[in-house]
Amino acid sequence: MLKVKNLHKKYSGESLSAVVDISFSLKECEVLAVVGKSGSGKSTLLRMLAGLMKPDAGVVEFDGKPLKNPEEQLIAGHDKIKMVFQDFQVKPNMTVAENVKYKLLHFNKEYQAERCEELLDTCGLSTLAEKMPHELSGGQQQRLSLARALADDPKLLLMDEPFSNLDPIIKEDLLLELTEIVKKERLSLILVSHDTRDALLIADRIAYVEEGRLVQIGDNETVYKQPKTLEVAQFFGRVNEISLDGQKHFIRAEDLTPQLEENKFEVTVSSSTFMGGVYLNRARYSGRKLVVFYSSEKLSENSNMVLGFKGRCQLHF
Ligand code: ADP
Ligand code: MG
């Protein structure tokens, strides 16, 4: 449905390119999360996918046709591709229902009412239809932005760090609801985030971007378990570099286990910090080398213990 070919973008006056030779494609009803550190080029990429910014080189094809450049049209963008902005572009002097209906003005009254009701229901706003936007919580306002975007009947939704100003659990619930909405409305979604939990929670595939380049794209488990580079691995969590018998092993903190008989080595615990549910431990082995690992119980400082890891948990780059 969406084909991105060799996209490049360099802002004038900048020495480095923001997006470098990015290519990938997206299927219908697929959810792709674009992740990467701040400044890696995610937002720039998304703006080009939305048709809001002209690439220096490369094309974005939607349903087999190249997107028009912003300056070639009256209103920048594509009518089937919709960017949901986090600064909710709602009308402050209209009720929730009016805000949605406003987007449906070109339809007849009956369809307007019917579709509005459906969208409010889909976005969990039915009981709030007569409220004014300022009476809504942050999460409810985000739902309203989404309902308005859906009213335009897009096929592809683009979201840049959505819900990032919300509390973690509210954000998690909204992301889960979003996946259901996307399935129900048969939409594709590209979501940009710097938070890997968002990506793992809702995406079918994850694309990792670094310094404007697409380093890896694949299904969630593949990107997590077979990261192409140490940077990708570390983006998803703590990775230990362990030297044993003259060999280097890359092991995730969660794969380092006390009392395991495989690949074992002795450590001295230097700290054990409660993280809610688990303890994050720092320990030293063969002198001063540091490892981090998790445990379900608090470990005593300066205690000695044996850690090990399964051979199949090793990351290879
Ligand atoms: P991300 O969304 O991953 O944080 P951005 O796409 O916003 O990354 O930025 C990528 C790079 O382009 C960064 O180095 C940023 O400083 C630069 N950049 C972004 N927007 C502009 C702009 N309008 N003018 C100049 N440089 C920009
Ligand atoms: Mg950004």
mmCIF file of C-alpha atoms and ligand atoms in Angstrom:
data_model
loop_
_atom_site.group_PDB
_atom_site.id
_atom_site.type_symbol
_atom_site.label_atom_id
_atom_site.label_comp_id
_atom_site.label_asym_id
_atom_site.label_seq_id
_atom_site.Cartn_x
_atom_site.Cartn_y
_atom_site.Cartn_z
ATOM 1 C CA MET A 1 0.000 0.000 0.000
ATOM 2 C CA LEU A 2 2.780 2.418 0.971
ATOM 3 C CA LYS A 3 6.154 2.198 -0.721
ATOM 4 C CA VAL A 4 9.035 4.366 0.390
ATOM 5 C CA LYS A 5 12.021 4.456 -1.903
ATOM 6 C CA ASN A 6 15.435 5.951 -1.126
ATOM 7 C CA LEU A 7 14.198 8.975 0.810
ATOM 8 C CA HIS A 8 16.710 11.696 1.581
ATOM 9 C CA LYS A 9 16.328 14.936 3.475
ATOM 10 C CA LYS A 10 18.865 17.507 4.565
ATOM 11 C CA TYR A 11 17.746 20.736 6.196
ATOM 12 C CA SER A 12 19.394 23.778 4.709
ATOM 13 C CA GLY A 13 22.243 25.047 6.839
ATOM 14 C CA GLU A 14 22.673 21.677 8.584
ATOM 15 C CA SER A 15 25.850 19.705 7.978
ATOM 16 C CA LEU A 16 24.288 16.260 8.465
ATOM 17 C CA SER A 17 21.316 14.792 6.632
ATOM 18 C CA ALA A 18 18.188 14.208 8.732
ATOM 19 C CA VAL A 19 17.053 11.221 6.623
ATOM 20 C CA VAL A 20 19.460 9.094 4.593
ATOM 21 C CA ASP A 21 18.362 6.628 1.921
ATOM 22 C CA ILE A 22 15.351 5.160 3.729
ATOM 23 C CA SER A 23 13.323 2.501 1.907
ATOM 24 C CA PHE A 24 10.581 0.196 3.181
ATOM 25 C CA SER A 25 7.014 -0.731 2.424
ATOM 26 C CA LEU A 26 3.855 -1.109 4.438
ATOM 27 C CA LYS A 27 0.978 -3.523 3.875
ATOM 28 C CA GLU A 28 -2.695 -2.801 4.339
ATOM 29 C CA CYS A 29 -3.819 -2.972 7.983
ATOM 30 C CA GLU A 30 -0.235 -3.146 9.185
ATOM 31 C CA VAL A 31 1.045 -1.300 12.243
ATOM 32 C CA LEU A 32 4.646 -0.128 12.006
ATOM 33 C CA ALA A 33 6.490 1.559 14.852
ATOM 34 C CA VAL A 34 9.416 3.794 13.928
ATOM 35 C CA VAL A 35 11.766 4.012 16.893
ATOM 36 C CA GLY A 36 15.104 5.670 17.541
ATOM 37 C CA LYS A 37 16.813 8.192 19.765
ATOM 38 C CA SER A 38 15.877 11.840 19.801
ATOM 39 C CA GLY A 39 17.196 13.578 16.679
ATOM 40 C CA SER A 40 17.491 10.367 14.652
ATOM 41 C CA GLY A 41 15.156 11.669 11.941
ATOM 42 C CA LYS A 42 11.835 10.026 12.846
ATOM 43 C CA SER A 43 9.682 13.149 12.674
ATOM 44 C CA THR A 44 11.313 14.273 9.442
ATOM 45 C CA LEU A 45 10.575 10.877 7.899
ATOM 46 C CA LEU A 46 6.957 11.010 9.051
ATOM 47 C CA ARG A 47 6.414 14.501 7.643
ATOM 48 C CA MET A 48 7.611 13.280 4.250
ATOM 49 C CA LEU A 49 5.297 10.255 4.438
ATOM 50 C CA ALA A 50 2.403 12.601 5.174
ATOM 51 C CA GLY A 51 3.226 14.676 2.110
ATOM 52 C CA LEU A 52 3.849 17.678 4.332
ATOM 53 C CA MET A 53 7.525 17.982 3.425
ATOM 54 C CA LYS A 54 9.290 17.542 0.120
ATOM 55 C CA PRO A 55 12.110 14.982 0.151
ATOM 56 C CA ASP A 56 15.427 16.023 -1.463
ATOM 57 C CA ALA A 57 15.444 12.685 -3.249
ATOM 58 C CA GLY A 58 13.374 9.514 -3.347
ATOM 59 C CA VAL A 59 9.640 8.879 -3.613
ATOM 60 C CA VAL A 60 6.719 7.917 -1.446
ATOM 61 C CA GLU A 61 4.117 5.877 -3.312
ATOM 62 C CA PHE A 62 0.633 5.346 -1.977
ATOM 63 C CA ASP A 63 -1.598 2.796 -3.719
ATOM 64 C CA GLY A 64 0.858 2.757 -6.606
ATOM 65 C CA LYS A 65 0.951 6.537 -7.132
ATOM 66 C CA PRO A 66 3.687 8.928 -6.026
ATOM 67 C CA LEU A 67 2.650 11.499 -3.423
ATOM 68 C CA LYS A 68 2.469 15.070 -4.642
ATOM 69 C CA ASN A 69 4.856 17.607 -3.183
ATOM 70 C CA PRO A 70 3.311 20.096 -0.752
ATOM 71 C CA GLU A 71 3.837 23.030 -3.132
ATOM 72 C CA GLU A 72 2.048 21.257 -5.963
ATOM 73 C CA GLN A 73 -1.282 21.336 -4.166
ATOM 74 C CA LEU A 74 -3.723 23.666 -2.501
ATOM 75 C CA ILE A 75 -3.653 21.711 0.762
ATOM 76 C CA ALA A 76 -0.494 19.749 1.516
ATOM 77 C CA GLY A 77 -0.913 16.038 2.125
ATOM 78 C CA HIS A 78 -2.989 13.153 0.803
ATOM 79 C CA ASP A 79 -6.678 12.664 1.561
ATOM 80 C CA LYS A 80 -6.181 9.018 2.606
ATOM 81 C CA ILE A 81 -3.123 9.690 4.774
ATOM 82 C CA LYS A 82 -3.838 11.448 8.019
ATOM 83 C CA MET A 83 -1.382 12.778 10.546
ATOM 84 C CA VAL A 84 -2.772 12.930 14.086
ATOM 85 C CA PHE A 85 -1.109 15.825 15.857
ATOM 86 C CA GLN A 86 -0.507 15.749 19.575
ATOM 87 C CA ASP A 87 -1.373 19.402 20.023
ATOM 88 C CA PHE A 88 -5.039 18.535 19.553
ATOM 89 C CA GLN A 89 -6.479 20.635 16.779
ATOM 90 C CA VAL A 90 -9.965 20.644 18.261
ATOM 91 C CA LYS A 91 -12.396 23.523 18.122
ATOM 92 C CA PRO A 92 -12.569 24.864 21.698
ATOM 93 C CA ASN A 93 -16.032 26.407 21.308
ATOM 94 C CA MET A 94 -17.731 23.245 20.007
ATOM 95 C CA THR A 95 -18.924 20.199 21.923
ATOM 96 C CA VAL A 96 -17.243 16.835 21.440
ATOM 97 C CA ALA A 97 -19.973 15.680 19.038
ATOM 98 C CA GLU A 98 -19.904 18.977 17.108
ATOM 99 C CA ASN A 99 -16.141 18.669 16.773
ATOM 100 C CA VAL A 100 -16.538 15.316 15.076
ATOM 101 C CA LYS A 101 -19.550 16.373 12.966
ATOM 102 C CA TYR A 102 -17.597 19.398 11.772
ATOM 103 C CA LYS A 103 -15.357 16.946 9.935
ATOM 104 C CA LEU A 104 -18.402 15.309 8.300
ATOM 105 C CA LEU A 105 -20.091 18.448 6.929
ATOM 106 C CA HIS A 106 -19.885 17.296 3.318
ATOM 107 C CA PHE A 107 -22.143 14.302 4.109
ATOM 108 C CA ASN A 108 -25.927 14.389 4.505
ATOM 109 C CA LYS A 109 -27.395 14.938 7.989
ATOM 110 C CA GLU A 110 -28.394 11.301 8.564
ATOM 111 C CA TYR A 111 -24.975 9.916 7.691
ATOM 112 C CA GLN A 112 -23.327 12.660 9.774
ATOM 113 C CA ALA A 113 -25.309 11.661 12.845
ATOM 114 C CA GLU A 114 -24.797 7.959 12.293
ATOM 115 C CA ARG A 115 -21.054 8.173 11.606
ATOM 116 C CA CYS A 116 -20.514 10.633 14.453
ATOM 117 C CA GLU A 117 -22.201 8.259 16.889
ATOM 118 C CA GLU A 118 -20.126 5.379 15.584
ATOM 119 C CA LEU A 119 -16.850 7.301 15.891
ATOM 120 C CA LEU A 120 -17.661 8.510 19.408
ATOM 121 C CA ASP A 121 -18.419 4.920 20.357
ATOM 122 C CA THR A 122 -15.232 3.621 18.725
ATOM 123 C CA CYS A 123 -13.129 6.191 20.542
ATOM 124 C CA GLY A 124 -14.876 5.721 23.899
ATOM 125 C CA LEU A 125 -16.452 9.191 23.893
ATOM 126 C CA SER A 126 -20.174 8.341 23.740
ATOM 127 C CA THR A 127 -20.936 9.572 27.253
ATOM 128 C CA LEU A 128 -18.978 12.785 26.650
ATOM 129 C CA ALA A 129 -20.701 13.876 23.439
ATOM 130 C CA GLU A 130 -22.142 17.085 24.912
ATOM 131 C CA LYS A 131 -19.014 18.121 26.860
ATOM 132 C CA MET A 132 -16.758 20.959 25.791
ATOM 133 C CA PRO A 133 -13.108 20.131 24.995
ATOM 134 C CA HIS A 134 -11.793 21.974 28.086
ATOM 135 C CA GLU A 135 -13.916 19.670 30.271
ATOM 136 C CA LEU A 136 -12.030 16.603 28.996
ATOM 137 C CA SER A 137 -8.980 14.925 30.528
ATOM 138 C CA GLY A 138 -5.756 14.692 28.510
ATOM 139 C CA GLY A 139 -6.543 11.150 27.416
ATOM 140 C CA GLN A 140 -10.098 12.089 26.407
ATOM 141 C CA GLN A 141 -8.803 15.030 24.363
ATOM 142 C CA GLN A 142 -6.437 12.668 22.577
ATOM 143 C CA ARG A 143 -9.375 10.382 21.821
ATOM 144 C CA LEU A 144 -11.225 13.352 20.360
ATOM 145 C CA SER A 145 -8.271 14.183 18.079
ATOM 146 C CA LEU A 146 -8.312 10.585 16.957
ATOM 147 C CA ALA A 147 -12.087 10.585 16.330
ATOM 148 C CA ARG A 148 -11.681 13.716 14.209
ATOM 149 C CA ALA A 149 -8.861 12.141 12.231
ATOM 150 C CA LEU A 150 -10.963 9.010 11.644
ATOM 151 C CA ALA A 151 -13.878 11.147 10.416
ATOM 152 C CA ASP A 152 -11.764 12.013 7.384
ATOM 153 C CA ASP A 153 -11.874 8.299 6.513
ATOM 154 C CA PRO A 154 -8.119 7.788 6.060
ATOM 155 C CA LYS A 155 -6.452 4.516 5.088
ATOM 156 C CA LEU A 156 -3.174 5.329 6.767
ATOM 157 C CA LEU A 157 -2.781 7.067 10.102
ATOM 158 C CA LEU A 158 0.491 8.695 11.068
ATOM 159 C CA MET A 159 1.203 9.510 14.694
ATOM 160 C CA ASP A 160 4.285 11.256 16.059
ATOM 161 C CA GLU A 161 4.926 10.398 19.717
ATOM 162 C CA PRO A 162 1.207 10.272 20.502
ATOM 163 C CA PHE A 163 0.010 10.448 24.084
ATOM 164 C CA SER A 164 3.545 11.269 25.234
ATOM 165 C CA ASN A 165 2.288 13.811 27.753
ATOM 166 C CA LEU A 166 -0.033 11.312 29.448
ATOM 167 C CA ASP A 167 0.519 9.119 32.504
ATOM 168 C CA PRO A 168 2.129 5.757 31.640
ATOM 169 C CA ILE A 169 -0.888 3.535 32.355
ATOM 170 C CA ILE A 170 -3.335 5.865 30.584
ATOM 171 C CA LYS A 171 -0.944 5.954 27.638
ATOM 172 C CA GLU A 172 -0.650 2.166 27.622
ATOM 173 C CA ASP A 173 -4.445 1.761 27.667
ATOM 174 C CA LEU A 174 -4.854 4.296 24.857
ATOM 175 C CA LEU A 175 -2.253 2.513 22.734
ATOM 176 C CA LEU A 176 -4.025 -0.798 23.259
ATOM 177 C CA GLU A 177 -7.356 0.819 22.367
ATOM 178 C CA LEU A 178 -5.709 2.347 19.340
ATOM 179 C CA THR A 179 -4.713 -1.095 18.032
ATOM 180 C CA GLU A 180 -8.333 -2.219 18.360
ATOM 181 C CA ILE A 181 -9.595 0.919 16.580
ATOM 182 C CA VAL A 182 -7.084 0.488 13.782
ATOM 183 C CA LYS A 183 -8.207 -3.126 13.284
ATOM 184 C CA LYS A 184 -11.899 -2.224 13.417
ATOM 185 C CA GLU A 185 -11.543 0.610 10.902
ATOM 186 C CA ARG A 186 -9.171 -1.477 8.765
ATOM 187 C CA LEU A 187 -6.415 1.151 8.835
ATOM 188 C CA SER A 188 -2.677 1.034 8.608
ATOM 189 C CA LEU A 189 -0.716 2.923 11.198
ATOM 190 C CA ILE A 190 2.793 4.291 11.415
ATOM 191 C CA LEU A 191 3.633 5.375 14.917
ATOM 192 C CA VAL A 192 6.810 7.224 15.825
ATOM 193 C CA SER A 193 8.135 6.770 19.329
ATOM 194 C CA HIS A 194 11.351 6.952 21.313
ATOM 195 C CA ASP A 195 9.845 4.440 23.762
ATOM 196 C CA THR A 196 10.365 0.783 22.859
ATOM 197 C CA ARG A 197 7.481 -0.266 25.109
ATOM 198 C CA ASP A 198 5.039 1.673 22.904
ATOM 199 C CA ALA A 199 6.450 -0.092 19.880
ATOM 200 C CA LEU A 200 6.364 -3.586 21.356
ATOM 201 C CA LEU A 201 2.856 -2.984 22.646
ATOM 202 C CA ILE A 202 1.165 -2.114 19.395
ATOM 203 C CA ALA A 203 3.347 -2.749 16.350
ATOM 204 C CA ASP A 204 3.441 -5.677 13.934
ATOM 205 C CA ARG A 205 6.857 -4.545 12.809
ATOM 206 C CA ILE A 206 9.456 -2.184 14.204
ATOM 207 C CA ALA A 207 11.829 0.055 12.268
ATOM 208 C CA TYR A 208 14.907 1.321 14.104
ATOM 209 C CA VAL A 209 16.366 4.573 12.813
ATOM 210 C CA GLU A 210 19.771 6.002 13.718
ATOM 211 C CA GLU A 211 21.345 9.186 12.354
ATOM 212 C CA GLY A 212 18.727 9.259 9.616
ATOM 213 C CA ARG A 213 19.375 5.696 8.467
ATOM 214 C CA LEU A 214 17.066 2.723 8.723
ATOM 215 C CA VAL A 215 19.295 0.255 10.568
ATOM 216 C CA GLN A 216 16.782 -2.564 10.945
ATOM 217 C CA ILE A 217 13.157 -3.318 10.169
ATOM 218 C CA GLY A 218 11.447 -6.542 11.137
ATOM 219 C CA ASP A 219 8.813 -8.131 13.322
ATOM 220 C CA ASN A 220 9.066 -7.215 16.991
ATOM 221 C CA GLU A 221 10.623 -10.430 18.243
ATOM 222 C CA THR A 222 13.228 -10.526 15.510
ATOM 223 C CA VAL A 223 14.354 -6.956 16.173
ATOM 224 C CA TYR A 224 14.515 -7.692 19.899
ATOM 225 C CA LYS A 225 16.163 -11.110 19.745
ATOM 226 C CA GLN A 226 18.326 -10.672 16.677
ATOM 227 C CA PRO A 227 19.309 -7.000 16.723
ATOM 228 C CA LYS A 228 21.585 -6.104 13.837
ATOM 229 C CA THR A 229 23.837 -3.840 15.875
ATOM 230 C CA LEU A 230 24.753 -3.312 19.517
ATOM 231 C CA GLU A 231 22.956 0.061 19.329
ATOM 232 C CA VAL A 232 19.683 -1.618 18.357
ATOM 233 C CA ALA A 233 20.129 -4.163 21.151
ATOM 234 C CA GLN A 234 20.859 -1.453 23.724
ATOM 235 C CA PHE A 235 17.920 0.653 22.606
ATOM 236 C CA PHE A 236 15.632 -2.160 23.764
ATOM 237 C CA GLY A 237 17.291 -2.732 27.127
ATOM 238 C CA ARG A 238 20.472 -3.288 29.098
ATOM 239 C CA VAL A 239 23.072 -5.432 27.387
ATOM 240 C CA ASN A 240 26.124 -6.883 29.172
ATOM 241 C CA GLU A 241 29.393 -7.346 27.399
ATOM 242 C CA ILE A 242 30.915 -10.277 29.283
ATOM 243 C CA SER A 243 34.467 -11.534 28.753
ATOM 244 C CA LEU A 244 34.841 -15.182 29.767
ATOM 245 C CA ASP A 245 37.824 -17.391 28.942
ATOM 246 C CA GLY A 246 39.073 -14.864 26.418
ATOM 247 C CA GLN A 247 35.734 -14.692 24.598
ATOM 248 C CA LYS A 248 33.244 -11.832 24.420
ATOM 249 C CA HIS A 249 29.537 -12.509 24.956
ATOM 250 C CA PHE A 250 26.666 -10.028 24.604
ATOM 251 C CA ILE A 251 23.888 -10.928 27.038
ATOM 252 C CA ARG A 252 20.747 -8.990 27.979
ATOM 253 C CA ALA A 253 20.393 -8.219 31.692
ATOM 254 C CA GLU A 254 17.252 -10.339 31.863
ATOM 255 C CA ASP A 255 19.117 -13.382 30.472
ATOM 256 C CA LEU A 256 21.751 -13.318 33.203
ATOM 257 C CA THR A 257 20.515 -15.701 35.877
ATOM 258 C CA PRO A 258 21.746 -16.592 39.355
ATOM 259 C CA GLN A 259 22.737 -20.214 39.977
ATOM 260 C CA LEU A 260 22.659 -21.251 36.332
ATOM 261 C CA GLU A 261 25.130 -24.042 35.589
ATOM 262 C CA GLU A 262 25.850 -22.886 32.015
ATOM 263 C CA ASN A 263 28.508 -20.255 31.218
ATOM 264 C CA LYS A 264 28.894 -19.475 34.894
ATOM 265 C CA PHE A 265 31.113 -16.970 36.634
ATOM 266 C CA GLU A 266 31.404 -15.548 40.107
ATOM 267 C CA VAL A 267 30.389 -11.978 40.928
ATOM 268 C CA THR A 268 30.305 -9.657 43.929
ATOM 269 C CA VAL A 269 27.099 -7.654 44.269
ATOM 270 C CA SER A 270 27.628 -3.898 44.553
ATOM 271 C CA SER A 271 24.003 -2.713 44.610
ATOM 272 C CA SER A 272 20.453 -4.044 44.460
ATOM 273 C CA THR A 273 17.718 -1.507 43.671
ATOM 274 C CA PHE A 274 13.964 -2.093 43.836
ATOM 275 C CA MET A 275 12.374 -1.179 40.485
ATOM 276 C CA GLY A 276 8.799 -2.313 41.222
ATOM 277 C CA GLY A 277 8.369 -6.040 40.694
ATOM 278 C CA VAL A 278 12.093 -6.695 40.258
ATOM 279 C CA TYR A 279 15.438 -5.624 41.640
ATOM 280 C CA LEU A 280 18.067 -4.209 39.335
ATOM 281 C CA ASN A 281 21.484 -5.422 40.468
ATOM 282 C CA ARG A 282 24.988 -4.243 39.679
ATOM 283 C CA ALA A 283 27.855 -6.623 40.310
ATOM 284 C CA ARG A 284 31.581 -6.948 39.550
ATOM 285 C CA TYR A 285 33.435 -9.974 38.242
ATOM 286 C CA SER A 286 37.109 -10.820 37.716
ATOM 287 C CA GLY A 287 38.191 -7.669 39.469
ATOM 288 C CA ARG A 288 36.324 -4.606 38.325
ATOM 289 C CA LYS A 289 34.203 -5.575 35.308
ATOM 290 C CA LEU A 290 30.541 -4.595 35.674
ATOM 291 C CA VAL A 291 27.437 -6.666 34.922
ATOM 292 C CA VAL A 292 23.775 -5.787 35.454
ATOM 293 C CA PHE A 293 21.018 -8.305 36.000
ATOM 294 C CA TYR A 294 17.592 -8.638 37.602
ATOM 295 C CA SER A 295 16.377 -10.679 40.556
ATOM 296 C CA SER A 296 13.045 -11.142 42.295
ATOM 297 C CA GLU A 297 14.590 -10.687 45.761
ATOM 298 C CA LYS A 298 16.904 -8.047 47.143
ATOM 299 C CA LEU A 299 20.551 -9.154 47.121
ATOM 300 C CA SER A 300 22.930 -8.139 49.904
ATOM 301 C CA GLU A 301 25.756 -5.788 49.098
ATOM 302 C CA ASN A 302 29.209 -7.403 48.871
ATOM 303 C CA SER A 303 27.732 -10.908 48.739
ATOM 304 C CA ASN A 304 29.340 -13.336 46.309
ATOM 305 C CA MET A 305 27.257 -15.378 43.918
ATOM 306 C CA VAL A 306 27.404 -17.337 40.699
ATOM 307 C CA LEU A 307 25.696 -16.045 37.544
ATOM 308 C CA GLY A 308 25.270 -17.851 34.270
ATOM 309 C CA PHE A 309 23.595 -17.486 30.898
ATOM 310 C CA LYS A 310 22.233 -19.888 28.316
ATOM 311 C CA GLY A 311 24.271 -20.122 25.144
ATOM 312 C CA ARG A 312 21.235 -19.423 22.963
ATOM 313 C CA CYS A 313 20.703 -16.038 24.684
ATOM 314 C CA GLN A 314 23.851 -14.604 23.118
ATOM 315 C CA LEU A 315 23.340 -11.667 20.789
ATOM 316 C CA HIS A 316 25.354 -11.723 17.592
ATOM 317 C CA PHE A 317 26.084 -8.663 15.502
HETATM 318 P P1 ADP B 1 13.450 12.892 15.787
HETATM 319 O O1 ADP B 1 12.021 13.081 15.457
HETATM 320 O O2 ADP B 1 13.927 11.482 15.625
HETATM 321 O O3 ADP B 1 13.820 13.441 17.123
HETATM 322 P P2 ADP B 1 13.935 14.911 13.747
HETATM 323 O O4 ADP B 1 13.416 14.387 12.468
HETATM 324 O O5 ADP B 1 13.095 15.906 14.467
HETATM 325 O O6 ADP B 1 14.338 13.701 14.715
HETATM 326 O O7 ADP B 1 15.354 15.583 13.485
HETATM 327 C C1 ADP B 1 16.368 14.963 12.752
HETATM 328 C C2 ADP B 1 17.543 15.929 12.608
HETATM 329 O O8 ADP B 1 17.156 17.031 11.799
HETATM 330 C C3 ADP B 1 18.032 16.490 13.916
HETATM 331 O O9 ADP B 1 19.411 16.612 13.853
HETATM 332 C C4 ADP B 1 17.364 17.857 13.990
HETATM 333 O O10 ADP B 1 18.149 18.743 14.717
HETATM 334 C C5 ADP B 1 17.288 18.237 12.523
HETATM 335 N N1 ADP B 1 16.096 19.076 12.254
HETATM 336 C C6 ADP B 1 14.805 18.757 12.491
HETATM 337 N N2 ADP B 1 13.971 19.722 12.089
HETATM 338 C C7 ADP B 1 14.760 20.697 11.578
HETATM 339 C C8 ADP B 1 14.507 21.980 10.992
HETATM 340 N N3 ADP B 1 13.253 22.447 10.840
HETATM 341 N N4 ADP B 1 15.569 22.718 10.579
HETATM 342 C C9 ADP B 1 16.835 22.260 10.717
HETATM 343 N N5 ADP B 1 17.136 21.056 11.252
HETATM 344 C C10 ADP B 1 16.125 20.288 11.676
HETATM 345 MG MG MG B 2 10.466 13.793 16.672
#
